[in-house]
PDB file of C-alpha atoms in Angstrom:
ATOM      1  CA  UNK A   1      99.126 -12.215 -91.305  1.00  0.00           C
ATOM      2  CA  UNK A   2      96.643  -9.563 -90.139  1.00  0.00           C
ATOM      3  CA  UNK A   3      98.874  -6.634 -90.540  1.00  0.00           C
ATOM      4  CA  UNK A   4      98.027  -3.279 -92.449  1.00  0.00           C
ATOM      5  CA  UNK A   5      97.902  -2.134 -95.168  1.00  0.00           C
ATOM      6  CA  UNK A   6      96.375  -5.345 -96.869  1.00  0.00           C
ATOM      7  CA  UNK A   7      98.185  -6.433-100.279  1.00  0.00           C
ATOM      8  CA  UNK A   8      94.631  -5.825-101.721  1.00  0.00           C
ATOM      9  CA  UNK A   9      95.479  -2.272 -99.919  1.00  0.00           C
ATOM     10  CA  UNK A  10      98.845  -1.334-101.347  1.00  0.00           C
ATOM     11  CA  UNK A  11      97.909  -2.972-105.136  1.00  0.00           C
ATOM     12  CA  UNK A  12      95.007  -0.569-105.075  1.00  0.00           C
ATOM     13  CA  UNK A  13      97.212   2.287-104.200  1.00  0.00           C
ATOM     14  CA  UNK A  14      99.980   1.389-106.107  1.00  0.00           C
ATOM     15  CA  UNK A  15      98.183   1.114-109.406  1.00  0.00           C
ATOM     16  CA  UNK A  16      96.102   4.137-108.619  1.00  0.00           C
ATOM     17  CA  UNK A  17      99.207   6.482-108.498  1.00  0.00           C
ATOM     18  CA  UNK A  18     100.643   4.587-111.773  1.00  0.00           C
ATOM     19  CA  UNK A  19      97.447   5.391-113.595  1.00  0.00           C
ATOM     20  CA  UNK A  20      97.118   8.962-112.426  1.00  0.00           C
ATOM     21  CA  UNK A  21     100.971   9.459-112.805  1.00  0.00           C
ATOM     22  CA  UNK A  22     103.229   9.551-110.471  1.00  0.00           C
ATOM     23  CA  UNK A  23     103.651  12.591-107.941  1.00  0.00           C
ATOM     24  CA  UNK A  24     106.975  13.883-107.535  1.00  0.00           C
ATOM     25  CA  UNK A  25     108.758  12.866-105.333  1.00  0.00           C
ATOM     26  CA  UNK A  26     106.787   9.015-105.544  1.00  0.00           C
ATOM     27  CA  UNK A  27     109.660   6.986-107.278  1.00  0.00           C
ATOM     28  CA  UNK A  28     108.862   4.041-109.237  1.00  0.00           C
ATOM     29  CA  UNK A  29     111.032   2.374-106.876  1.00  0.00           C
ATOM     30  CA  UNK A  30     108.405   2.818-103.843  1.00  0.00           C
ATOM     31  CA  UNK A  31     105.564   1.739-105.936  1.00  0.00           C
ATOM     32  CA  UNK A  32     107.953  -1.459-107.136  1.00  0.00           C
ATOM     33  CA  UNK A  33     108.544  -1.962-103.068  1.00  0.00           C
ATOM     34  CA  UNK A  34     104.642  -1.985-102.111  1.00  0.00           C
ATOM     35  CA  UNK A  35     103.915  -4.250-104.911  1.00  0.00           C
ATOM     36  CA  UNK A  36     106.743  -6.987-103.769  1.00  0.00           C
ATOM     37  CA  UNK A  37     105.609  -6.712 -99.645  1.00  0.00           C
ATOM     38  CA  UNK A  38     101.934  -7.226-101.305  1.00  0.00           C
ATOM     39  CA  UNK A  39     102.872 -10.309-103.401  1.00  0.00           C
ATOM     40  CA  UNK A  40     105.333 -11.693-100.369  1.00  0.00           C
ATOM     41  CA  UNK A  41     101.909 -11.271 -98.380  1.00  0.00           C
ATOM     42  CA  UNK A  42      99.993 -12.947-100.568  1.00  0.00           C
ATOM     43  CA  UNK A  43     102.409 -16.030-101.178  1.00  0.00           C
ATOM     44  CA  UNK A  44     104.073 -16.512 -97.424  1.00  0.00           C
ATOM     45  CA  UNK A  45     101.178 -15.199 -95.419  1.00  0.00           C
ATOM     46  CA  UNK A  46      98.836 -18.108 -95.565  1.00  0.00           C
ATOM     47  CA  UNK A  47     101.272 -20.746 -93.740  1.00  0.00           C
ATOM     48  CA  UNK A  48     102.515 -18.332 -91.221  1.00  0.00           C
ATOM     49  CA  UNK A  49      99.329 -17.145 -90.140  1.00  0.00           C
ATOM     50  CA  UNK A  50      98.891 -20.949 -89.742  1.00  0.00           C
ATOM     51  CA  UNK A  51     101.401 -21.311 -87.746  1.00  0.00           C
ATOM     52  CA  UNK A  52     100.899 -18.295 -85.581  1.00  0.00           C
ATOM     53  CA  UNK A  53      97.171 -19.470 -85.612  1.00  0.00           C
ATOM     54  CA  UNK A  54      98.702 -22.973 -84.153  1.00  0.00           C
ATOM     55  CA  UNK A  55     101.355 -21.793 -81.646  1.00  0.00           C
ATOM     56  CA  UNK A  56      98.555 -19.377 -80.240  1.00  0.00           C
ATOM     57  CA  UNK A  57      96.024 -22.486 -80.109  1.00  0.00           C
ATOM     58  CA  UNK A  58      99.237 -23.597 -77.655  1.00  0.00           C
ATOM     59  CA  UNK A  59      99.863 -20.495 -75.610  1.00  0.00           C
ATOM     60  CA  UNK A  60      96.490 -18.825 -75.312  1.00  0.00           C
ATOM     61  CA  UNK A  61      93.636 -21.538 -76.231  1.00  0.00           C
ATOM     62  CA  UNK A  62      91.648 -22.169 -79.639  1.00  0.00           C
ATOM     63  CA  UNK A  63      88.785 -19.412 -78.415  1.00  0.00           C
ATOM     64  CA  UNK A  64      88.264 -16.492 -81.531  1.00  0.00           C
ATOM     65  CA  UNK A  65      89.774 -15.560 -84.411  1.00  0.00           C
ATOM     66  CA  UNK A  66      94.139 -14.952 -84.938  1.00  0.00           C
ATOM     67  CA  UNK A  67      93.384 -11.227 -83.872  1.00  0.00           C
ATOM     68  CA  UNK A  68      91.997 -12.709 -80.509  1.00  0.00           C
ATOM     69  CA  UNK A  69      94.266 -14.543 -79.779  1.00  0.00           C
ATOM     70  CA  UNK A  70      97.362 -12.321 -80.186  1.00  0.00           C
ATOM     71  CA  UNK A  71      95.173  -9.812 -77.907  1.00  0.00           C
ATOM     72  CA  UNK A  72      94.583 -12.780 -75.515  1.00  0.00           C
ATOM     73  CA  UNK A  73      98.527 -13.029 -75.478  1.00  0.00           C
ATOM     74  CA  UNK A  74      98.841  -9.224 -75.268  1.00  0.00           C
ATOM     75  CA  UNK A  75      96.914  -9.698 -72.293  1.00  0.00           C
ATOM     76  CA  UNK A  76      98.895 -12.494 -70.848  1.00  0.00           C
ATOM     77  CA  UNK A  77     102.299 -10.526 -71.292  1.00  0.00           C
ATOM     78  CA  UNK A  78     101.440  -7.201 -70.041  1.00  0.00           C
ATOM     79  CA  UNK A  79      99.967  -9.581 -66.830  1.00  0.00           C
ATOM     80  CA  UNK A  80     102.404  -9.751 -63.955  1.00  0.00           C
ATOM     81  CA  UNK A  81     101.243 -12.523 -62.623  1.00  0.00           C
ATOM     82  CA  UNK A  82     101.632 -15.017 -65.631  1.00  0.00           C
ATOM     83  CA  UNK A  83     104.572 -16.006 -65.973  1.00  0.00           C
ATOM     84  CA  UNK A  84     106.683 -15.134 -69.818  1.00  0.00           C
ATOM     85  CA  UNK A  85     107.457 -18.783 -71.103  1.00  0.00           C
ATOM     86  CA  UNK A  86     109.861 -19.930 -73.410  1.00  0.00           C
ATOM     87  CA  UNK A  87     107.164 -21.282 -75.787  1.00  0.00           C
ATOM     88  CA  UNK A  88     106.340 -17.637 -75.786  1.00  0.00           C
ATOM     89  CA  UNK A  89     109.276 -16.104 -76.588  1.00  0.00           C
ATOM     90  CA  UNK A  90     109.710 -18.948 -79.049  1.00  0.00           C
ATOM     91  CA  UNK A  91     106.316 -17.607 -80.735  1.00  0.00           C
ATOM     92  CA  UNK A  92     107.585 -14.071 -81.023  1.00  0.00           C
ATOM     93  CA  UNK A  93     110.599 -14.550 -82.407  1.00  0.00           C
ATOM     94  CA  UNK A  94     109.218 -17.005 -84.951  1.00  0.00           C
ATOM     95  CA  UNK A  95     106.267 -14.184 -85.526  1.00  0.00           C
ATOM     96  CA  UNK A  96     108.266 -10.875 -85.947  1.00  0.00           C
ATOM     97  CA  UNK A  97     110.968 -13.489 -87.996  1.00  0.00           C
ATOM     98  CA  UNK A  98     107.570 -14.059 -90.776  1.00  0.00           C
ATOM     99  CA  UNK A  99     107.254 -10.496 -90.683  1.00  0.00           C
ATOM    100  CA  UNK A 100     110.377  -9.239 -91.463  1.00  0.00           C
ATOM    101  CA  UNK A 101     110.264 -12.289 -94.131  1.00  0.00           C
ATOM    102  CA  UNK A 102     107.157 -10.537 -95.709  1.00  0.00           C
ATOM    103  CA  UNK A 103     108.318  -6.591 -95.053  1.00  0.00           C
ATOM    104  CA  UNK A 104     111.676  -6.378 -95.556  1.00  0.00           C
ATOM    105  CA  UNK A 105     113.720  -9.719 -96.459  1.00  0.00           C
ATOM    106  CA  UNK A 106     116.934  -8.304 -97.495  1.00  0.00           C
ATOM    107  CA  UNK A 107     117.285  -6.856 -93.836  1.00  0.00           C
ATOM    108  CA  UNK A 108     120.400  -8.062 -92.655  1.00  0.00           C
ATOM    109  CA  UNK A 109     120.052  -8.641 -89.165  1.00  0.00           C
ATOM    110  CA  UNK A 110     117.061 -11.572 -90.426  1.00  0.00           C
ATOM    111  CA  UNK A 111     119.785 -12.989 -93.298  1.00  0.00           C
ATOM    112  CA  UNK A 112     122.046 -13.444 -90.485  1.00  0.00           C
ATOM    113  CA  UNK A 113     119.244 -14.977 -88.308  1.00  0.00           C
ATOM    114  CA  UNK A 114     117.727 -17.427 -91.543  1.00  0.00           C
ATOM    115  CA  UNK A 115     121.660 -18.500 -92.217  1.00  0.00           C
ATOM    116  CA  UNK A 116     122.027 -19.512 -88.995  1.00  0.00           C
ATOM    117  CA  UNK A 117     119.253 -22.179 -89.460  1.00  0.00           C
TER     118      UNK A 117
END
């Protein structure tokens, strides 16, 4: 996944607020938080962004780099004249689905939706 801040990002951040104690205010429980989305970035990201990478290849052609071709489909959706398909909507769901998976997995609207597979 391209999204910020990178796990390298929050690690970085994480252990420099551990190391120059934390501020109050900054539970341990936030720092715990960053460090889990960072190694649920690290561990899932690599086969969605594959998959993104391939159901873009589909929808907007193999042309540039997975930040490309999300704008390229950006493009394409905010177009009135191209039509939304359901390959598309197919693509977001599954997108914003490996997202939540990464951010915030115990959210329970994406439980229901991951039962219900």
């Amino acid at each position: 996944m391209q999204d910020k801040p990178s796990p390298e990002l929050l690690i970085a951040e994480v252990r420099k607020a551990l190391a120059e104690g934390l501020a109050p205010g900054f539970s341990q429980k936030v720092a715990a938080n960053a460090l889990g989305i960072a190694e649920r970035e690290l561990s899932l990201s690599p086969a969605s962004s594959a998959a993104e990478n391939a159901r873009l290849e589909t929808l907007v052609g193999a042309q540039g780099d997975l930040a490309d071709r999300n704008r390229r489909l950006a493009e394409k959706l905010r177009d009135p004249e191209s039509a939304v398909s359901d390959a598309m909507v197919e693509h977001l769901i599954l997108t914003t689905l490996a997202k939540i998976e990464v951010d915030q997995p115990g959210y329970a609207p994406f439980l229901a939706w991951s039962d219900a597979d």
